[in-house]
Coordinates of N, CA and C in Angstrom, one line a residue:
Chain A
X1 N 193.8 -48.7 10.8 CA 193.1 -49.6 10.0 C 191.8 -49.0 9.5
X2 N 191.9 -48.9 8.3 CA 190.8 -48.1 7.5 C 190.1 -49.0 6.5
X3 N 189.0 -48.3 5.7 CA 188.5 -49.1 4.7 C 189.6 -49.7 3.7
X4 N 190.5 -49.0 3.5 CA 191.4 -49.5 2.6 C 192.5 -50.7 3.1
X5 N 192.7 -50.6 4.2 CA 193.8 -51.4 5.0 C 193.0 -52.7 5.6
X6 N 191.9 -52.8 6.1 CA 191.2 -53.6 6.9 C 191.2 -55.0 6.1
X7 N 191.0 -54.9 4.8 CA 190.8 -56.2 4.1 C 192.1 -57.0 4.3
X8 N 193.3 -56.4 4.1 CA 194.6 -57.0 4.2 C 194.8 -57.9 5.6
X9 N 194.3 -57.0 6.6 CA 194.6 -57.7 8.1 C 193.5 -58.9 8.1
X10 N 192.4 -58.6 7.6 CA 191.5 -59.8 7.6 C 191.8 -61.1 6.8
X11 N 192.4 -60.8 5.6 CA 192.8 -61.9 4.7 C 194.1 -62.5 5.5
X12 N 195.0 -61.9 6.2 CA 196.2 -62.5 6.8 C 195.6 -63.3 7.8
X13 N 194.5 -62.8 8.6 CA 194.1 -63.5 9.8 C 193.6 -64.8 9.2
X14 N 192.7 -64.7 8.3 CA 191.9 -65.9 7.6 C 193.0 -67.0 7.2
X15 N 194.1 -66.5 6.6 CA 195.0 -67.2 6.0 C 195.5 -68.3 7.3
X16 N 195.9 -67.5 8.5 CA 196.5 -68.4 9.6 C 195.3 -69.3 10.1
X17 N 194.0 -69.1 9.9 CA 192.9 -69.7 10.4 C 192.8 -71.1 9.4
X18 N 193.1 -70.8 8.1 CA 193.0 -71.8 7.3 C 194.2 -72.8 7.3
X19 N 195.2 -72.3 7.9 CA 196.6 -73.1 8.2 C 196.3 -73.9 9.6
X20 N 195.2 -73.7 10.2 CA 195.1 -74.4 11.4 C 195.4 -73.7 12.8
X21 N 195.9 -72.4 12.4 CA 196.0 -71.8 13.7 C 195.1 -70.8 14.1
X22 N 194.5 -71.1 15.3 CA 193.3 -70.8 15.7 C 193.4 -69.9 16.9
X23 N 194.4 -69.8 17.5 CA 194.7 -69.0 18.6 C 195.3 -67.7 18.1
X24 N 194.7 -66.7 18.0 CA 195.3 -65.4 17.3 C 195.3 -64.4 18.3
X25 N 196.6 -63.9 18.6 CA 196.8 -62.7 19.6 C 197.2 -61.6 18.8
X26 N 196.5 -60.5 18.9 CA 196.8 -59.1 18.0 C 197.5 -58.3 19.0
X27 N 198.6 -57.9 18.8 CA 199.4 -56.8 19.7 C 198.9 -55.5 18.9
X28 N 198.1 -54.7 19.6 CA 197.6 -53.6 19.2 C 198.3 -52.3 19.5
X29 N 199.4 -52.4 19.9 CA 200.1 -51.4 20.4 C 200.6 -50.2 19.3
X30 N 201.0 -50.7 18.3 CA 201.2 -49.9 17.1 C 200.0 -49.4 16.2
X31 N 198.7 -49.8 16.6 CA 197.8 -49.4 15.8 C 197.3 -48.1 16.4
X32 N 197.2 -46.8 15.6 CA 196.8 -45.6 16.0 C 195.3 -45.3 15.7
X33 N 194.9 -46.3 14.7 CA 193.6 -45.6 14.3 C 192.8 -46.8 13.7
X34 N 191.5 -46.9 14.0 CA 190.7 -48.0 13.5 C 189.3 -47.4 13.1
X35 N 188.6 -47.7 11.9 CA 187.3 -47.4 11.9 C 186.4 -48.4 11.9
X36 N 184.9 -48.1 11.5 CA 184.1 -49.5 11.6 C 184.5 -50.4 10.7
X37 N 185.0 -50.3 9.4 CA 185.7 -51.3 8.6 C 186.7 -52.2 9.4
X38 N 187.6 -51.6 10.1 CA 188.4 -52.3 11.1 C 187.8 -53.1 11.9
X39 N 186.7 -52.5 12.6 CA 186.0 -53.3 13.7 C 185.3 -54.6 12.9
X40 N 184.8 -54.4 11.6 CA 184.0 -55.4 10.9 C 185.0 -56.4 11.0
X41 N 186.2 -56.3 10.5 CA 187.2 -57.6 10.4 C 187.4 -58.0 11.6
X42 N 187.7 -57.1 12.8 CA 187.8 -57.8 14.2 C 186.7 -58.8 14.5
X43 N 185.4 -58.2 14.1 CA 184.5 -59.2 14.6 C 184.2 -60.4 13.5
X44 N 184.7 -60.2 12.4 CA 184.5 -61.3 11.3 C 185.5 -62.5 11.7
X45 N 187.0 -61.9 12.3 CA 187.9 -62.9 12.6 C 187.7 -63.4 13.9
X46 N 187.0 -62.7 14.8 CA 186.6 -63.3 15.9 C 185.5 -64.4 16.0
X47 N 184.6 -64.3 15.2 CA 183.5 -65.4 14.9 C 184.1 -66.5 14.4
X48 N 185.1 -66.3 13.3 CA 185.9 -67.3 12.8 C 186.7 -68.3 13.9
X49 N 187.3 -67.6 14.8 CA 188.0 -68.1 15.9 C 187.1 -69.1 16.8
X50 N 186.1 -68.3 17.1 CA 185.0 -68.9 17.9 C 184.6 -70.0 17.2
X51 N 184.2 -70.2 16.0 CA 183.7 -71.6 15.4 C 184.7 -72.5 15.6
X52 N 186.1 -72.1 15.8 CA 187.2 -73.4 15.9 C 187.5 -73.5 17.4
X53 N 186.7 -73.0 18.1 CA 186.7 -73.2 19.8 C 187.7 -72.2 20.4
X54 N 188.2 -71.3 19.7 CA 189.2 -70.2 20.3 C 188.5 -68.8 20.4
X55 N 189.4 -67.9 21.0 CA 188.9 -66.7 21.0 C 190.0 -65.8 20.5
X56 N 189.7 -64.6 19.7 CA 190.6 -63.7 19.2 C 191.0 -62.9 20.3
X57 N 192.4 -62.9 20.7 CA 192.8 -62.0 21.9 C 193.4 -60.9 21.5
X58 N 193.4 -59.8 22.0 CA 193.8 -58.6 21.9 C 194.6 -58.0 23.0
X59 N 195.6 -57.4 22.8 CA 196.5 -56.8 23.8 C 197.0 -55.4 23.6
X60 N 197.3 -54.7 24.5 CA 197.9 -53.4 24.5 C 197.0 -52.4 23.6
X61 N 195.8 -52.4 23.9 CA 195.0 -51.2 23.3 C 195.2 -49.9 23.9
X62 N 195.4 -48.8 23.0 CA 195.5 -47.3 23.7 C 195.0 -46.5 22.8
X63 N 194.9 -45.2 23.5 CA 194.4 -44.1 22.5 C 193.2 -44.3 22.0
X64 N 192.9 -43.5 20.9 CA 192.0 -43.6 19.9 C 191.4 -45.1 19.8
X65 N 192.2 -46.0 19.6 CA 191.8 -47.5 19.1 C 191.0 -48.1 20.3
X66 N 191.7 -47.7 21.5 CA 191.0 -48.2 23.0 C 189.6 -47.6 23.0
X67 N 189.6 -46.3 22.8 CA 188.3 -45.5 23.0 C 187.2 -46.1 22.2
X68 N 187.6 -46.5 20.8 CA 186.8 -46.9 19.9 C 186.3 -48.3 20.3
X69 N 187.0 -49.0 20.7 CA 186.6 -50.5 21.2 C 185.7 -50.3 22.4
X70 N 186.2 -49.5 23.3 CA 185.1 -49.2 24.5 C 183.8 -48.6 24.2
X71 N 183.6 -47.7 23.1 CA 182.3 -47.2 22.8 C 181.3 -48.2 22.4
X72 N 182.2 -49.0 21.4 CA 181.3 -49.9 20.8 C 181.2 -51.4 21.6
X73 N 181.8 -51.2 22.8 CA 181.6 -52.4 23.9 C 182.3 -53.6 23.2
X74 N 183.1 -53.6 22.3 CA 183.9 -54.8 22.0 C 184.8 -55.1 23.0
X75 N 185.2 -54.2 23.9 CA 186.1 -54.7 25.1 C 185.4 -55.6 25.9
X76 N 183.9 -55.9 25.7 CA 183.1 -56.8 26.5 C 183.4 -58.2 25.9
X77 N 183.6 -58.2 24.6 CA 183.5 -59.3 23.6 C 184.9 -60.2 23.6
X78 N 185.9 -59.2 23.3 CA 187.1 -59.9 23.2 C 187.9 -60.0 24.4
X79 N 188.6 -60.8 24.6 CA 189.6 -61.0 25.7 C 190.7 -59.8 25.6
X80 N 190.9 -59.0 26.4 CA 191.8 -57.9 26.3 C 192.9 -58.3 27.4
X81 N 194.0 -58.1 27.1 CA 195.5 -58.5 27.8 C 196.3 -57.2 27.8
X82 N 197.0 -57.2 29.0 CA 198.0 -56.0 28.9 C 199.3 -56.4 28.3
X83 N 199.7 -57.6 27.8 CA 200.9 -57.8 27.2 C 200.7 -59.1 26.2
X84 N 201.6 -59.3 25.4 CA 201.4 -60.3 24.7 C 201.6 -61.7 25.3
X85 N 202.6 -61.5 26.1 CA 202.9 -62.8 27.1 C 201.6 -63.2 27.8
X86 N 201.2 -62.2 28.4 CA 199.9 -62.6 29.2 C 198.9 -63.2 28.4
X87 N 198.5 -62.7 27.0 CA 197.7 -63.3 26.1 C 198.0 -64.7 25.8
X88 N 199.2 -65.0 25.7 CA 199.9 -66.3 25.2 C 199.6 -67.2 26.4
X89 N 199.8 -66.7 27.6 CA 199.8 -67.7 28.7 C 198.5 -68.3 29.3
X90 N 197.5 -67.5 28.8 CA 196.1 -67.7 29.2 C 195.5 -68.9 28.3
X91 N 194.9 -69.9 29.0 CA 194.2 -71.0 28.3 C 192.8 -70.6 27.9
Chain B
X1 N 181.3 -14.8 11.2 CA 182.0 -15.0 10.0 C 183.2 -16.0 10.5
X2 N 183.4 -17.0 9.8 CA 184.2 -18.0 10.2 C 185.7 -17.7 10.1
X3 N 186.5 -17.9 11.1 CA 188.1 -17.9 11.0 C 188.7 -18.2 9.6
X4 N 188.2 -19.6 9.3 CA 188.8 -20.0 7.9 C 187.7 -21.1 7.5
X5 N 187.8 -21.3 6.2 CA 186.7 -22.1 5.6 C 187.2 -22.4 4.2
X6 N 187.0 -23.8 3.9 CA 187.3 -24.2 2.6 C 186.4 -25.4 2.0
X7 N 186.2 -25.6 0.8 CA 185.3 -26.6 0.2 C 186.1 -27.4 -0.9
X8 N 185.7 -28.7 -0.9 CA 186.2 -29.3 -2.0 C 185.2 -30.5 -2.5
X9 N 185.3 -30.7 -3.8 CA 184.4 -31.8 -4.5 C 185.4 -32.8 -4.7
X10 N 185.0 -34.1 -4.5 CA 185.7 -35.4 -4.7 C 184.8 -36.3 -5.3
X11 N 185.3 -37.3 -6.1 CA 184.4 -38.3 -6.4 C 184.2 -39.4 -5.4
X12 N 182.8 -39.7 -5.4 CA 182.4 -40.6 -4.5 C 182.9 -42.2 -4.3
X13 N 184.2 -42.3 -4.2 CA 184.7 -43.7 -4.4 C 186.1 -43.7 -3.4
X14 N 186.3 -45.1 -3.0 CA 187.1 -45.4 -2.0 C 188.9 -44.6 -2.3
X15 N 188.9 -44.4 -3.8 CA 190.4 -43.9 -3.9 C 190.4 -42.4 -3.6
X16 N 189.3 -41.8 -3.3 CA 189.4 -40.3 -2.8 C 189.2 -40.3 -1.3
X17 N 189.2 -41.4 -0.5 CA 189.0 -41.2 0.8 C 190.2 -40.6 1.3
X18 N 191.3 -40.8 0.9 CA 192.6 -40.3 1.6 C 192.7 -38.6 1.3
X19 N 192.4 -38.3 0.0 CA 192.4 -36.8 -0.2 C 191.2 -36.2 0.7
X20 N 190.0 -36.9 1.0 CA 189.1 -36.4 1.8 C 189.6 -36.2 3.2
X21 N 190.1 -37.2 3.7 CA 190.4 -37.1 5.1 C 191.7 -35.8 5.2
X22 N 192.7 -35.9 4.3 CA 193.8 -34.8 4.3 C 193.1 -33.2 4.4
X23 N 192.0 -33.3 3.4 CA 191.6 -32.0 3.4 C 191.0 -31.6 4.8
X24 N 190.2 -32.7 5.3 CA 189.5 -32.1 6.6 C 190.5 -32.1 7.8
X25 N 191.7 -32.8 7.6 CA 192.7 -32.7 8.7 C 193.1 -31.4 8.7
X26 N 193.3 -30.6 7.5 CA 193.8 -29.2 7.3 C 192.8 -28.3 8.1
X27 N 191.5 -28.6 8.0 CA 190.5 -27.7 8.8 C 190.9 -27.9 10.2
X28 N 190.9 -29.0 10.6 CA 191.2 -29.5 12.0 C 192.4 -28.9 12.5
X29 N 193.4 -28.8 11.8 CA 194.7 -28.0 12.3 C 194.4 -26.4 12.5
X30 N 193.5 -26.0 11.5 CA 193.3 -24.5 11.8 C 192.4 -24.3 12.9
X31 N 191.5 -25.2 13.3 CA 190.8 -25.4 14.5 C 191.5 -25.4 15.7
X32 N 192.6 -25.9 15.6 CA 193.6 -26.1 16.8 C 193.3 -27.6 17.5
X33 N 192.9 -28.6 16.8 CA 192.6 -29.9 17.0 C 193.9 -30.6 16.8
X34 N 194.2 -31.4 17.9 CA 195.7 -32.3 18.0 C 195.3 -33.5 18.5
X35 N 196.2 -34.3 18.2 CA 196.3 -35.8 18.9 C 195.4 -36.8 18.4
X36 N 194.7 -37.2 19.6 CA 193.6 -38.2 19.4 C 192.4 -37.3 18.7
X37 N 192.2 -36.0 18.7 CA 191.0 -35.5 18.3 C 191.0 -35.2 16.7
X38 N 192.4 -35.4 16.2 CA 192.6 -35.4 14.8 C 192.2 -36.7 14.3
X39 N 192.4 -37.9 15.2 CA 192.1 -39.2 14.9 C 190.4 -39.3 14.8
X40 N 189.8 -38.4 15.6 CA 188.3 -38.5 15.6 C 187.8 -38.1 14.5
X41 N 188.4 -36.8 13.9 CA 187.9 -36.1 12.6 C 188.1 -37.1 11.5
X42 N 189.2 -37.8 11.4 CA 189.6 -38.8 10.3 C 188.5 -39.8 10.4
X43 N 188.2 -40.3 11.4 CA 187.3 -41.4 11.7 C 185.8 -41.3 11.3
X44 N 185.6 -39.9 11.7 CA 184.1 -39.5 11.2 C 184.0 -39.2 9.8
X45 N 185.0 -38.8 9.1 CA 185.1 -38.3 7.7 C 185.1 -39.8 6.9
X46 N 185.9 -40.7 7.3 CA 186.0 -42.1 6.7 C 184.3 -42.6 6.9
X47 N 184.0 -42.7 7.9 CA 182.6 -43.3 8.0 C 181.6 -42.6 7.1
X48 N 181.5 -41.3 7.2 CA 180.5 -40.6 6.4 C 180.9 -40.5 5.0
X49 N 182.1 -40.5 4.4 CA 182.5 -40.5 3.1 C 182.3 -41.9 2.5
X50 N 182.7 -42.9 3.1 CA 182.3 -44.2 2.6 C 180.9 -44.7 2.6
X51 N 180.2 -44.2 3.6 CA 178.6 -44.2 3.6 C 178.1 -43.7 2.2
X52 N 178.6 -42.4 1.6 CA 178.1 -42.1 0.4 C 178.7 -42.8 -0.7
X53 N 180.0 -43.2 -0.5 CA 180.6 -43.9 -1.7 C 179.9 -45.1 -1.9
X54 N 179.5 -45.8 -1.0 CA 178.9 -47.3 -0.9 C 177.5 -47.4 -1.3
X55 N 176.8 -46.2 -0.9 CA 175.4 -46.4 -0.9 C 174.5 -45.2 -1.4
X56 N 175.2 -44.2 -1.9 CA 174.5 -43.0 -2.3 C 174.0 -43.2 -3.9
X57 N 175.0 -43.5 -4.5 CA 174.7 -43.6 -5.9 C 174.5 -45.0 -6.4
X58 N 174.0 -45.2 -7.7 CA 173.9 -46.4 -8.1 C 175.2 -47.1 -8.5
X59 N 175.5 -48.3 -8.8 CA 176.8 -48.6 -8.7 C 177.3 -48.3 -10.2
X60 N 176.2 -48.3 -11.0 CA 176.7 -47.9 -12.4 C 176.9 -46.6 -12.8
X61 N 176.6 -45.5 -11.5 CA 176.8 -44.2 -11.8 C 177.8 -43.7 -11.1
X62 N 178.6 -42.6 -11.5 CA 179.7 -41.9 -10.6 C 179.1 -40.7 -10.2
X63 N 179.1 -40.5 -8.9 CA 178.8 -39.2 -8.2 C 179.8 -38.6 -7.6
X64 N 179.5 -37.4 -6.8 CA 180.5 -36.8 -6.2 C 180.0 -36.5 -4.7
X65 N 181.1 -36.0 -3.8 CA 180.9 -35.6 -2.5 C 181.3 -34.3 -2.3
X66 N 180.8 -33.5 -1.8 CA 181.2 -32.0 -1.6 C 181.4 -31.8 0.1
X67 N 182.7 -31.6 0.4 CA 182.9 -31.4 1.8 C 183.2 -29.9 2.1
X68 N 182.7 -29.3 3.0 CA 183.0 -27.9 3.6 C 183.4 -28.0 5.1
X69 N 184.5 -27.5 5.2 CA 184.8 -27.4 6.7 C 185.1 -25.9 7.1
X70 N 184.8 -25.5 8.4 CA 184.6 -24.1 8.8 C 185.3 -23.9 10.2
X71 N 185.8 -23.1 10.5 CA 186.3 -22.8 12.1 C 185.7 -21.5 12.4
X72 N 184.6 -21.6 13.1 CA 183.6 -20.5 13.6 C 184.3 -19.8 14.8
X73 N 185.1 -20.5 15.6 CA 186.0 -20.2 16.8 C 187.0 -20.9 16.8
X74 N 188.0 -20.5 17.7 CA 189.1 -21.4 17.9 C 188.7 -22.8 18.7
X75 N 189.0 -23.8 18.4 CA 188.8 -25.0 19.3 C 187.5 -25.6 18.7
X76 N 186.9 -25.2 17.6 CA 185.7 -25.7 17.1 C 185.7 -25.9 15.5
X77 N 185.4 -27.1 15.1 CA 185.4 -27.5 13.6 C 184.3 -27.8 13.1
X78 N 183.7 -27.1 12.2 CA 182.3 -27.6 11.9 C 182.6 -28.1 10.2
X79 N 181.8 -29.2 10.0 CA 181.9 -30.0 8.7 C 180.6 -30.2 8.0
X80 N 180.4 -29.9 6.8 CA 179.2 -30.3 6.2 C 179.6 -31.3 4.8
X81 N 178.9 -32.4 4.9 CA 179.1 -33.3 3.6 C 177.7 -33.4 2.7
X82 N 177.8 -33.2 1.7 CA 176.7 -33.0 0.8 C 177.2 -33.9 -0.4
X83 N 176.0 -34.6 -0.8 CA 175.8 -35.4 -2.2 C 174.7 -35.5 -2.9
X84 N 174.5 -35.9 -4.1 CA 173.4 -35.8 -4.9 C 172.5 -37.1 -5.0
X85 N 173.0 -38.0 -4.1 CA 172.5 -39.3 -4.2 C 171.1 -39.5 -3.8
X86 N 170.8 -40.9 -3.7 CA 169.5 -41.2 -3.3 C 169.2 -40.6 -1.9
X87 N 168.0 -40.1 -1.5 CA 167.7 -39.6 -0.3 C 167.8 -40.5 0.9
X88 N 168.7 -40.2 1.7 CA 168.9 -41.2 2.8 C 169.4 -40.4 4.1
X89 N 168.5 -40.5 5.0 CA 169.1 -40.0 6.3 C 169.7 -41.0 7.2
X90 N 171.0 -40.9 7.4 CA 171.6 -41.8 8.1 C 171.3 -41.8 9.8
X91 N 170.9 -40.7 10.1 CA 170.5 -40.7 11.4 C 169.3 -41.4 11.6
X92 N 168.5 -41.8 10.8 CA 167.2 -42.5 11.0 C 167.5 -43.9 11.1
X93 N 168.8 -44.5 11.1 CA 169.2 -45.8 11.2 C 168.9 -46.1 12.8
X94 N 168.4 -47.4 13.0 CA 168.3 -47.7 14.4 C 169.8 -47.9 14.9
X95 N 169.9 -47.6 16.1 CA 171.4 -47.9 16.7 C 171.4 -49.3 16.8
X96 N 172.6 -49.7 16.5 CA 173.1 -51.2 16.6 C 172.8 -51.9 17.9
X97 N 172.7 -53.1 17.9 CA 172.5 -53.9 19.2 C 174.2 -54.0 19.7
X98 N 174.4 -53.7 20.9 CA 175.8 -53.8 21.4 C 176.0 -55.0 22.3
X99 N 175.3 -56.1 21.8 CA 175.3 -57.1 22.9 C 176.8 -57.7 23.4
X100 N 176.8 -58.3 24.5 CA 178.0 -58.7 25.0 C 178.5 -59.9 24.5
X101 N 177.9 -60.7 23.6 CA 178.0 -62.1 23.3 C 178.6 -61.9 21.8
X102 N 179.6 -62.6 21.5 CA 179.9 -62.3 19.9 C 179.0 -62.9 18.9
X103 N 178.3 -63.9 19.5 CA 177.2 -64.7 18.6 C 176.2 -63.7 18.3
X104 N 175.8 -62.7 18.9 CA 174.5 -61.9 18.9 C 175.1 -60.6 18.1
X105 N 176.4 -60.6 18.0 CA 176.9 -59.2 17.3 C 176.9 -59.2 15.6
X106 N 176.0 -58.4 15.2 CA 176.3 -58.4 13.8 C 177.6 -57.8 13.1
X107 N 177.9 -58.3 12.0 CA 179.3 -57.8 11.5 C 179.5 -56.3 11.2
X108 N 178.5 -55.8 11.0 CA 178.6 -54.1 10.5 C 177.7 -53.3 11.4
X109 N 177.5 -52.1 10.9 CA 176.6 -51.4 11.4 C 176.8 -50.3 12.4
X110 N 178.3 -50.2 12.8 CA 178.9 -49.5 13.7 C 179.4 -48.1 13.3
X111 N 179.4 -48.0 12.0 CA 180.1 -46.6 11.5 C 179.3 -45.4 11.9
X112 N 177.8 -45.3 11.6 CA 176.9 -44.2 12.0 C 176.9 -44.0 13.6
X113 N 177.1 -45.1 14.5 CA 177.0 -45.3 15.8 C 178.1 -44.4 16.4
X114 N 179.3 -44.6 15.5 CA 180.5 -43.9 16.0 C 180.4 -42.4 15.7
X115 N 179.7 -42.3 14.7 CA 179.6 -40.7 14.2 C 178.9 -40.0 15.1
X116 N 177.7 -40.7 15.7 CA 176.9 -40.0 16.5 C 177.5 -39.6 18.1
X117 N 178.6 -40.7 18.2 CA 179.2 -40.8 19.6 C 180.3 -39.7 19.7
X118 N 180.7 -39.4 18.5 CA 182.1 -38.6 18.5 C 181.7 -37.2 18.0
X119 N 180.7 -36.8 17.7 CA 180.3 -35.5 17.1 C 179.1 -34.7 18.0
X120 N 179.1 -33.4 17.8 CA 178.0 -32.8 18.4 C 177.2 -31.9 17.2
X121 N 176.1 -31.6 17.6 CA 175.3 -30.8 16.7 C 175.1 -31.5 15.4
X122 N 174.9 -32.9 15.3 CA 174.8 -33.7 14.0 C 173.3 -33.3 13.5
X123 N 173.3 -33.0 12.3 CA 171.9 -32.9 11.7 C 172.1 -33.1 10.3
X124 N 171.0 -33.7 9.9 CA 170.7 -34.2 8.6 C 169.6 -33.3 7.9
X125 N 169.6 -32.9 6.5 CA 168.5 -32.5 6.2 C 168.6 -32.8 4.3
X126 N 167.4 -33.0 3.8 CA 167.3 -33.2 2.3 C 167.1 -31.8 1.8
X127 N 167.8 -31.3 0.9 CA 167.7 -29.9 0.6 C 168.0 -30.0 -0.9
X128 N 166.9 -29.5 -2.0 CA 167.2 -29.3 -3.5 C 167.8 -30.6 -4.0
X129 N 167.4 -31.8 -3.6 CA 167.8 -33.0 -4.3 C 169.1 -33.4 -3.7
X130 N 169.4 -32.8 -2.5 CA 170.9 -33.1 -1.9 C 170.7 -33.7 -0.5
X131 N 171.5 -34.5 -0.3 CA 171.7 -35.1 1.3 C 172.7 -34.0 1.9
X132 N 172.4 -33.4 3.0 CA 173.3 -32.5 3.7 C 173.4 -33.0 5.1
X133 N 174.7 -33.3 5.4 CA 174.9 -33.8 6.9 C 175.9 -32.7 7.4
X134 N 175.6 -32.1 8.7 CA 176.5 -31.3 9.1 C 176.7 -31.6 10.9
X135 N 177.9 -31.1 11.0 CA 178.3 -31.6 12.5 C 179.4 -30.7 13.0
X136 N 179.7 -30.9 14.3 CA 180.8 -30.3 15.0 C 181.7 -31.3 15.7
X137 N 182.9 -30.9 15.8 CA 184.0 -31.7 16.5 C 184.9 -30.6 17.2
X138 N 185.1 -30.6 18.6 CA 185.6 -29.7 19.2 C 187.0 -30.1 19.6
X139 N 187.9 -29.2 20.1 CA 189.2 -29.7 20.3 C 189.2 -30.5 21.6
X140 N 188.3 -30.1 22.4 CA 188.1 -31.2 23.7 C 187.1 -32.1 23.7
X141 N 187.4 -33.3 24.1 CA 186.4 -34.4 24.1 C 185.3 -34.1 25.2
X142 N 185.5 -33.1 26.0 CA 184.5 -32.9 27.0 C 183.3 -32.0 26.5
X143 N 183.7 -31.4 25.5 CA 182.5 -30.5 25.1 C 181.5 -31.2 24.1

């Protein structure tokens, strides 16, 4: 997720929120790359979900993406889960 | 003398981001960087290239970015990024707050922080009306 692709992710998440879907679970297992533009989108959507009383939930972080989230301490901000199922099951 | 070295000049605009990362990935391959280390190279180039594209030149002007990579020894990639834009030392930026609360987190400001964390020998100088940023990325994350 780079400067070119991050806006599409952000728009898609905003569209769900606009439709009243506030519990967003992002399966990160297929995401191999994220830059600061991608992080900006995660933080933006996280704040949006929080305004609606929910949390942006992330699961299956790995490799470079996990490293970037850890370095920037976003792993302390977003709830991180081992699987989509556990993210959905948690209230 | 470097084992291999190449330079490229590109427009300072988002449409040249992919050519920029492709170019530097070639240098990374020469240096023997693989896997996640290639991703680190791509990440650092994106952050610095977009920093120039977004901030170095007035919005009405078209500017360029010069990128040079060299491999001084196996396992080490040296990169220099140069532009002729407004004098700006990205390393003078204060480190972003990494608060554990989403409320206290600014939306942006993490790009240069990531560059600092993922490179070594990072240096800026203003030289002959040009911003020059030089750094190294090694094949091993332990170096």
